[in-house]
Coordinates of C-alpha atoms in Angstrom, one line a residue:
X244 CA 133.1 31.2 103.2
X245 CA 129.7 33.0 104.3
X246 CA 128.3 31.9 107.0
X247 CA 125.2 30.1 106.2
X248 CA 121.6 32.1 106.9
X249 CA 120.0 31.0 110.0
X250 CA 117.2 28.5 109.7
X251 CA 113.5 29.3 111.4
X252 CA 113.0 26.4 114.2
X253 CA 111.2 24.2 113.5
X254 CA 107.7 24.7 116.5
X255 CA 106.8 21.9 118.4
X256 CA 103.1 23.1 117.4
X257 CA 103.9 23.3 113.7
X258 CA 104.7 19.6 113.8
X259 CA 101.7 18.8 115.8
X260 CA 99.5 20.5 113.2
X261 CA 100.6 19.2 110.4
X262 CA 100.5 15.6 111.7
X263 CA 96.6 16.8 112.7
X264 CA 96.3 17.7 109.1
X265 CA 97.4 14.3 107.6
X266 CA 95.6 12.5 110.3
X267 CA 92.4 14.6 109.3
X268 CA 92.8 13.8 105.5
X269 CA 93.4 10.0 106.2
X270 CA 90.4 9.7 108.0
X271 CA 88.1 12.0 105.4
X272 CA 89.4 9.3 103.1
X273 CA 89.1 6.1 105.2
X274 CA 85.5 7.3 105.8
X275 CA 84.8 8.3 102.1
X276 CA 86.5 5.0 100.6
X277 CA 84.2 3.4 103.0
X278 CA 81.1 4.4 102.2
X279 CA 81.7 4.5 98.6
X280 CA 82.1 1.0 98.4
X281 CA 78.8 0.3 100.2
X282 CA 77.2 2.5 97.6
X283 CA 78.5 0.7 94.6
X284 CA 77.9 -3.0 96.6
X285 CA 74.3 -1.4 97.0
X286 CA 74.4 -0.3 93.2
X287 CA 71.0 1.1 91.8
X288 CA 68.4 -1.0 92.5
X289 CA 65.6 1.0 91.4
X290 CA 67.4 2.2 87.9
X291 CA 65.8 5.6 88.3
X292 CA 62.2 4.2 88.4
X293 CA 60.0 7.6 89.3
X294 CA 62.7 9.7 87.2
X295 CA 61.4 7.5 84.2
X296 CA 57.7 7.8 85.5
X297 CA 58.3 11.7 85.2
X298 CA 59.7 11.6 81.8
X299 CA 57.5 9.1 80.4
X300 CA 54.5 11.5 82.0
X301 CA 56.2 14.5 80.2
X302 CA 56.5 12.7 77.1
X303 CA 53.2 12.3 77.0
X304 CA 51.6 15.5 78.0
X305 CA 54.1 17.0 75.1
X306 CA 52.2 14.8 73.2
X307 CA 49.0 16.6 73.5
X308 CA 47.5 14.1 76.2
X309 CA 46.0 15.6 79.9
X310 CA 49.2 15.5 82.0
X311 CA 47.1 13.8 84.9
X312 CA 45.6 10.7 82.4
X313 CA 49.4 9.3 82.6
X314 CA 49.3 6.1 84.6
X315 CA 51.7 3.1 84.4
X316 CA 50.9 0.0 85.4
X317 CA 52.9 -1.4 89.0
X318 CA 53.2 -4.8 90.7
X319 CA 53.3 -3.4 94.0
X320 CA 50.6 -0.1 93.9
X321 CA 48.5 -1.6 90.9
X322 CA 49.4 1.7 88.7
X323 CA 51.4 5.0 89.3
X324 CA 50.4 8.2 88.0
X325 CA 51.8 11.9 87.6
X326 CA 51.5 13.3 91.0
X327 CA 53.3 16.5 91.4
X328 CA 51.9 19.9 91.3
X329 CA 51.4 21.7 87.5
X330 CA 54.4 24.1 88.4
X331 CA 56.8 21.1 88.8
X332 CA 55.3 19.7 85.5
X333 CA 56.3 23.2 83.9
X334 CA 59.8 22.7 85.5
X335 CA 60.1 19.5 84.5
X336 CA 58.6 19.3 81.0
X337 CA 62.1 20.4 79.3
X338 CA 64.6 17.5 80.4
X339 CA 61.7 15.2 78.3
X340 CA 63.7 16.2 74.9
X341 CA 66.9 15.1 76.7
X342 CA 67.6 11.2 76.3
X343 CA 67.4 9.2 79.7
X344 CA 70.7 8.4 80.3
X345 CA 72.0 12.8 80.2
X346 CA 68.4 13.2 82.4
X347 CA 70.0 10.7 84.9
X348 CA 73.0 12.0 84.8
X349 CA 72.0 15.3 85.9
X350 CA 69.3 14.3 88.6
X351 CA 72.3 12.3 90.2
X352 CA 74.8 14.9 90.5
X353 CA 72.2 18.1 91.3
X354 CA 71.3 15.8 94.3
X355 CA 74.7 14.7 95.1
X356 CA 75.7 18.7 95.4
X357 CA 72.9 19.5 97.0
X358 CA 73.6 16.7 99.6
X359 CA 76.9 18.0 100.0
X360 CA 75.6 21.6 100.3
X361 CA 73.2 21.7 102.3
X362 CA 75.7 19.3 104.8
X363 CA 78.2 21.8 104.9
X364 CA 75.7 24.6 105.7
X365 CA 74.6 22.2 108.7
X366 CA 77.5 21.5 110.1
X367 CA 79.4 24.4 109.6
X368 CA 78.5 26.2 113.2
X369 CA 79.0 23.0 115.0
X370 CA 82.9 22.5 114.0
X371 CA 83.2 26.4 114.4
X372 CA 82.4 26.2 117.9
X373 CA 84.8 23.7 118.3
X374 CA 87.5 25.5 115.9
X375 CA 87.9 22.4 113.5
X376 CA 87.7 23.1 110.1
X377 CA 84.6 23.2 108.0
X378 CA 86.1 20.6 105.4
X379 CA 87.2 17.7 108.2
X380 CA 83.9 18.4 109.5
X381 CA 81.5 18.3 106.1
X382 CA 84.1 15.4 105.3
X383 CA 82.7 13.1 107.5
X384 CA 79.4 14.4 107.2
X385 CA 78.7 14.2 103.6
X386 CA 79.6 10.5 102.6
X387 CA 77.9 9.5 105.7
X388 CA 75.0 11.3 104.8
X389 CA 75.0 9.5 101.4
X390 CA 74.9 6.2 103.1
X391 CA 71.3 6.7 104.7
X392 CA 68.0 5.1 102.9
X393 CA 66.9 8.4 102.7
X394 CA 69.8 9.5 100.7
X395 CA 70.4 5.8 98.7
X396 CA 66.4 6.0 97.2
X397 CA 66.7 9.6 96.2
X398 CA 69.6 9.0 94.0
X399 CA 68.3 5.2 92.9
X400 CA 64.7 6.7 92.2
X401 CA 65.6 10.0 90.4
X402 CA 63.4 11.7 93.1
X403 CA 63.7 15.9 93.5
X404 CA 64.0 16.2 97.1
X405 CA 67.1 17.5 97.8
X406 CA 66.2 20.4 95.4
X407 CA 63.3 21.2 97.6
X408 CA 65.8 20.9 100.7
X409 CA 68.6 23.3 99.3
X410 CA 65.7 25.8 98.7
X411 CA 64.4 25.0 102.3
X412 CA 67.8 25.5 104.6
X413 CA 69.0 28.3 102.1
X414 CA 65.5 30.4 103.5
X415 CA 65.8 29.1 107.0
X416 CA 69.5 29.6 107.6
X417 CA 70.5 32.4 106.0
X418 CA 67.6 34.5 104.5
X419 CA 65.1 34.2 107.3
X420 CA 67.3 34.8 110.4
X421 CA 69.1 38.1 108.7
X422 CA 65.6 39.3 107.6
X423 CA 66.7 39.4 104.0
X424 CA 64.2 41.0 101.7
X425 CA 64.4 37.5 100.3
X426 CA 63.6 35.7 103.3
X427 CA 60.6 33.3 102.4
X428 CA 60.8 33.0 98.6
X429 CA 62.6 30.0 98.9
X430 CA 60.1 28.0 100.9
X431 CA 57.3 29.5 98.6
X432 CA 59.0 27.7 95.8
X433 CA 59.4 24.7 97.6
X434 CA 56.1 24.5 98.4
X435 CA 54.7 25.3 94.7
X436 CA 57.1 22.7 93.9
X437 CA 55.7 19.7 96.2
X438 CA 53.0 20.5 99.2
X439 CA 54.8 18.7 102.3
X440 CA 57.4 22.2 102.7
X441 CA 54.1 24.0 103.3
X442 CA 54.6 23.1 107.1
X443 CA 57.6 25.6 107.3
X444 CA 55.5 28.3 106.1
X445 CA 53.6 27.4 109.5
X446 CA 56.7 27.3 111.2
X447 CA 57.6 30.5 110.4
X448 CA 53.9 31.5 111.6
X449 CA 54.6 29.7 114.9
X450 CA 57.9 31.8 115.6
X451 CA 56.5 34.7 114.4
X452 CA 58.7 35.4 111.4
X453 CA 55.3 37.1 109.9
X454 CA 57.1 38.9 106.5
X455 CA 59.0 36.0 105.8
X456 CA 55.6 33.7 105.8
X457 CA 53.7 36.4 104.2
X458 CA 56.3 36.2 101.0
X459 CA 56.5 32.1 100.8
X460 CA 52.8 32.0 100.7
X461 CA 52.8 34.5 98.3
X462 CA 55.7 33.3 96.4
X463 CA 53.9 29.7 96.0
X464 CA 50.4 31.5 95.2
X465 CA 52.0 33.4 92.3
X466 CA 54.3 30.2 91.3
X467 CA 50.6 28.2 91.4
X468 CA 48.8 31.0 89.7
X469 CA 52.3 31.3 86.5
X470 CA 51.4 27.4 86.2
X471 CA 47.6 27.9 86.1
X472 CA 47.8 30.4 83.6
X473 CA 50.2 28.3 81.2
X474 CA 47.9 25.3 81.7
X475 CA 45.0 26.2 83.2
X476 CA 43.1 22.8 82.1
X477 CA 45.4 20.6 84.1
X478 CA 45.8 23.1 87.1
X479 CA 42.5 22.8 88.0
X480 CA 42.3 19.1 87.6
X481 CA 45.0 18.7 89.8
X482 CA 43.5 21.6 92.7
X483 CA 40.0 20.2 92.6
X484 CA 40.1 16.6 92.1
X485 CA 43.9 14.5 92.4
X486 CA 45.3 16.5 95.1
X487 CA 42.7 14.5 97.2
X488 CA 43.1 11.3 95.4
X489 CA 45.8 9.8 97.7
X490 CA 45.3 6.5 95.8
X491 CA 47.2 8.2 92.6
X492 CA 50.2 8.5 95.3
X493 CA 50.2 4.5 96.4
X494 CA 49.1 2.3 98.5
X495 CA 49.0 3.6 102.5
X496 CA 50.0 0.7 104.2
X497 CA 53.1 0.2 102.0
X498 CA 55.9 -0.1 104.2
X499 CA 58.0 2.5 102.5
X500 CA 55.0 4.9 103.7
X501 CA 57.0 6.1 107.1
X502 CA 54.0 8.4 108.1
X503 CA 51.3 8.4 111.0
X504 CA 48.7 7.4 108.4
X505 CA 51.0 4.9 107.4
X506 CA 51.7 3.1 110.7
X507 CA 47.6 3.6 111.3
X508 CA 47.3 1.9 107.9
X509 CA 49.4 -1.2 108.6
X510 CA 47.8 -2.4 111.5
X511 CA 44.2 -2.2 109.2
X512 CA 45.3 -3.3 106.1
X513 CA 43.6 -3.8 103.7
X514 CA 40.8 -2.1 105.6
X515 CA 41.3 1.6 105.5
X516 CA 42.2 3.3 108.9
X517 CA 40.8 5.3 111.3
X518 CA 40.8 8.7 109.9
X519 CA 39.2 10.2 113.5
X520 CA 42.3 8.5 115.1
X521 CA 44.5 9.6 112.6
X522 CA 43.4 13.2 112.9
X523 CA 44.1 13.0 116.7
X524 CA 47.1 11.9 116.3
X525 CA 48.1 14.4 113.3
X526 CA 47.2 17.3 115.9
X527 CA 48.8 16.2 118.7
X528 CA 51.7 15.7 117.0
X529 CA 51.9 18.9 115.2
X530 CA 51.1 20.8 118.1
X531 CA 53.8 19.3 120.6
X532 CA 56.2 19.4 117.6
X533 CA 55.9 23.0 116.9
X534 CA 55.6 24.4 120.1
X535 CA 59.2 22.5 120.6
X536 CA 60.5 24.1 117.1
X537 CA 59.5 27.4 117.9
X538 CA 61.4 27.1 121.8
X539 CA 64.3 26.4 119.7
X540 CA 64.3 29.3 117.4
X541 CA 63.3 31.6 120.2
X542 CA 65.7 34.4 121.5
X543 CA 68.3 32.0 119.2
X544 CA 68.6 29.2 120.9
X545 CA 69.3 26.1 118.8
X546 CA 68.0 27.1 115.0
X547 CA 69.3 23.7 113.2
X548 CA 67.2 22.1 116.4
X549 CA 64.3 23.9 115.4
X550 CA 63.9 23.4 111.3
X551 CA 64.6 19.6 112.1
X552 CA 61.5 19.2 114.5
X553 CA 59.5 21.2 111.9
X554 CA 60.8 18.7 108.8
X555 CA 60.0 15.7 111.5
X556 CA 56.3 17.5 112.2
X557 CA 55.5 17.2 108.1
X558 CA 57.3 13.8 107.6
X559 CA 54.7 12.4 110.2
X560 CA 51.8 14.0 109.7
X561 CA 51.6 13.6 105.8
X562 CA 49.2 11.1 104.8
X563 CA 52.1 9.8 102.5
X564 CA 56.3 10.0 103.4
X565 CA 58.2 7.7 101.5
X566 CA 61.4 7.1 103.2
X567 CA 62.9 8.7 100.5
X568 CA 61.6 11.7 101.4
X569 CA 63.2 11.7 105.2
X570 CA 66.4 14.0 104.8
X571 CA 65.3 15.3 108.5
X572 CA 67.1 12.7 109.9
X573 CA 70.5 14.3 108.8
X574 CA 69.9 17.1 110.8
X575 CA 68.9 15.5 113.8
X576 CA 71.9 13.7 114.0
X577 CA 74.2 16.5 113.4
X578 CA 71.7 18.1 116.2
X579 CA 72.7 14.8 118.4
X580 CA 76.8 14.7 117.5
X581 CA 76.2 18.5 118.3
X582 CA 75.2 17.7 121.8
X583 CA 77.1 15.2 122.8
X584 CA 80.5 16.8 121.9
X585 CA 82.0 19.2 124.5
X586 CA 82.8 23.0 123.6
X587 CA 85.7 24.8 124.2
X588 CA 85.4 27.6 126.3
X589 CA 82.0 26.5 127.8
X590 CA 79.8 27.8 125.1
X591 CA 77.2 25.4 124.8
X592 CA 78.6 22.9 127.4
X593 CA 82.3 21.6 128.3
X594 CA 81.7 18.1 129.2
X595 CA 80.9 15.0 127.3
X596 CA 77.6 13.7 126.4
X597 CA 77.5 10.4 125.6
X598 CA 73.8 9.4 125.8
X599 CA 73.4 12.0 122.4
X600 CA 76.2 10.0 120.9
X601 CA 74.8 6.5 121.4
X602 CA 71.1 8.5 120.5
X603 CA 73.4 9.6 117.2
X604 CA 74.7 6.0 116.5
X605 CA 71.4 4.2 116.7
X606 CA 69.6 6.4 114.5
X607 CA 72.6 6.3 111.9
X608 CA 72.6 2.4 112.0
X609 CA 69.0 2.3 111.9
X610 CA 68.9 4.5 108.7
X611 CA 71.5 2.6 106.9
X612 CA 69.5 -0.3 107.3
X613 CA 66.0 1.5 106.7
X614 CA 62.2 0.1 106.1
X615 CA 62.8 -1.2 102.7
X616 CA 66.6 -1.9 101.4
X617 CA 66.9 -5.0 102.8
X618 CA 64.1 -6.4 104.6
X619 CA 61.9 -8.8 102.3
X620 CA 57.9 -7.2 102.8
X621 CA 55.4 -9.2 102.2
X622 CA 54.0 -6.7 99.5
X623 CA 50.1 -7.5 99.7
X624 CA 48.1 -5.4 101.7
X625 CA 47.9 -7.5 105.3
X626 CA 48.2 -6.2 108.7
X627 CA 51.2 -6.3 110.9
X628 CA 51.9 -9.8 112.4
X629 CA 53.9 -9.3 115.5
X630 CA 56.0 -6.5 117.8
X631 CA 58.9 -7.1 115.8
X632 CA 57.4 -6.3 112.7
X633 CA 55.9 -3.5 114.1
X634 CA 59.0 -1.9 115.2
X635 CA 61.2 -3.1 111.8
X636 CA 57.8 -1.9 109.3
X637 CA 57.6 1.6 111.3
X638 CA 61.1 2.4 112.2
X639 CA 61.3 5.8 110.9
X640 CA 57.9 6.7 112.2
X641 CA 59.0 6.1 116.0
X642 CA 62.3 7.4 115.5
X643 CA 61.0 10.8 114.5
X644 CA 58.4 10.4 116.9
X645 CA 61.3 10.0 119.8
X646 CA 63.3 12.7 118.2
X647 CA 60.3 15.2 118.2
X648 CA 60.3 14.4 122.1
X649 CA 63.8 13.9 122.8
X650 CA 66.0 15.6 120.5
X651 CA 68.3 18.3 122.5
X652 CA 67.9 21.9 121.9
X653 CA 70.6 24.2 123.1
X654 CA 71.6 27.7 123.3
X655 CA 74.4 28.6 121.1
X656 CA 74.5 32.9 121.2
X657 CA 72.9 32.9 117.8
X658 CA 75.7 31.0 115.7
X659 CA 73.4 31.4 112.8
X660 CA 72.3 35.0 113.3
X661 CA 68.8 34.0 114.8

């Protein structure tokens, strides 16, 4: 009888790494099962409510009507209007022949990609560092990125900010630090698309990325200038006169308002605010703010640092940020994880952190909770009562203010090619 072939033996360290595997998995799941259940407790509570102001807007305007005479009456603001830019209207014009339920559809799973995406791209350098593998890593991430207010009212409102994001980080990560002939288009768009991303063509001023900012701002003048020439009527209604109409937006002092204006605005109500103050304030703010993005971009230091302290910079100094619109506060909490964890090898640091972690862990709790999910407002316009309400009704406004001071920036040898 022939001998029987030798077996390989079996490695201690194969063992080991398969169990790490399974472990891994299990707790991808255990974290995904978790949150996904939140999510459907939560359930929709807005059923798509600007999504159906945007149809209903384009419905109209297909009609033959000014695009900008669309209002719809609101218990809350007194009556909601088209707001976005004529080159979003263009972009947005077509889903109008779709019925609502396919137009929902396909709002809720470009954003729930885009989430996912622009997650992965985020964290992809940190668990490189650390040699952990990009899925296990944007495992965790994602689902726990979906459980944020920021996240939960983009899906439950229909809202287009993750688009704008994806376009964002794709410039700012890959584009812009490689010099790609591309570099800026994407933020141009973004910009054409909705005014806040307009502050990264400053960033890229501020860290003297000149080419790059030279092609977003021409990239949103020539989107601007396409719209204006398909409807010129309605372009220069919107340039001229609503732009500056913040009334069209909503009401200032709403809580979900989670800007400097905002917080100003709540401690008025119903009288306006300050606008000298405010003004103070808004410089102050953007001044610190970028001089602390553009450190972090410089001689590439800490890139992720630096495009989150730019996104916190336009977040607080808008005269309007629904908390829908605060995605920066993904990033600066993959910033604080970031921190807190040691490296291998000593690049970037070899010892724990835990002050970043906590930092990490309040801001997540604090998010899942947000301004507006679950605590009952008091929707007329009145001032704020007490400290408590202060801190509960502004919660993402000091946050980002004490990330814009606090948030670490580190050097990392240029993971992303700064």
């Amino acid at each position: 009888m022939a001998a029987a072939p030798p077996t390989a033996p079996i490695r201690v360290d194969d063992t080991a790494g398969g169990g790490r595997t399974v472990r891994r998995i299990a707790a991808v799941a255990a974290v995904t099962a978790a949150v996904a259940a939140f999510l459907a407790w939560y359930g929709n509570r807005h059923d798509f409510f600007d999504l159906r102001i945007y149809m209903s807007a384009m419905r109209w305007w297909n009609e033959g009507n000014p695009l900008y005479d669309y209002r719809q009456p609101d218990p809350v603001q007194g009556e909601l209007y088209f707001t976005y830019p004529p080159f979003t209207a263009l972009l947005l014009r077509p889903f109008a022949a779709l019925p609502l339920g396919a137009t929902f559809a396909i709002f809720s799973i470009l954003t729930l990609v885009a989430v996912a995406v622009t997650t992965w791209w985020l964290v992809g350098p940190a668990a490189d560092r650390r040699d952990l593998p990009r899925w296990f890593a944007a495992g965790l991430a994602v689902p726990l990125a979906l459980a944020i207010e920021p996240s939960r009212e983009t899906l439950a409102f229909g809202q287009i900010n993750m688009l704008l994001i994806v376009l964002i980080l794709a410039d700012l990560l890959f584009a812009v630090p490689r010099n790609s002939r591309w570099a800026g288009v994407g933020i141009g768009l973004a910009t054409a698309l909705k005014l806040f991303p307009g502050i990264f063509i400053v960033f890229l001023l501020v860290t003297r990325r000149w080419r790059a900012a030279l092609v977003a701002s021409v990239m949103a003048a020539v989107a601007t200038l396409l719209s204006a020439a398909v409807t010129p009527g309605d372009s220069w209604r919107f340039w001229t006169h609503e732009l500056w109409a913040t009334d069209r937006v909503g009401r200032l002092d709403y809580t979900a308002n989670q800007s400097l204006l905002g917080m100003l605005s709540r401690f008025t109500a119903p009288e306006a605010a300050n606008r000298v103050l405010w003004i103070v304030l808004v410089l102050a703010v953007t001044g610190f703010g970028l001089w602390r993005a553009a450190r972090a971009v410089s001689a590439g230091v800490d890139p992720i640092a630096g495009l989150t302290l730019a996104g916190l910079v336009g977040a607080l100094i808008s005269p309007i940020t629904w908390s829908h619109h605060l995605f920066w506060l993904v990033p600066a909490m993959i910033v604080l994880v970031d921190a807190a964890l040691p490296v291998p090898g000593g690049g970037g640091g070899t010892r724990w952190r835990p002050g970043y972690l906590v930092a990490a862990g309040v801001v997540f709790a604090a998010s899942v909770y947000g301004v507006v999910s679950f605590p009952l407002w008091n929707n007329d316009p009145v001032p704020t009562g007490s400290v408590g309400e202060f801190l509960l009704r502004n919660l993402f406004v000091l946050i980002s203010l004490l990330l814009l001071a606090g948030l670490p920036v580190r050097r990392h040898g240029g993971a992303l090619g700064w």
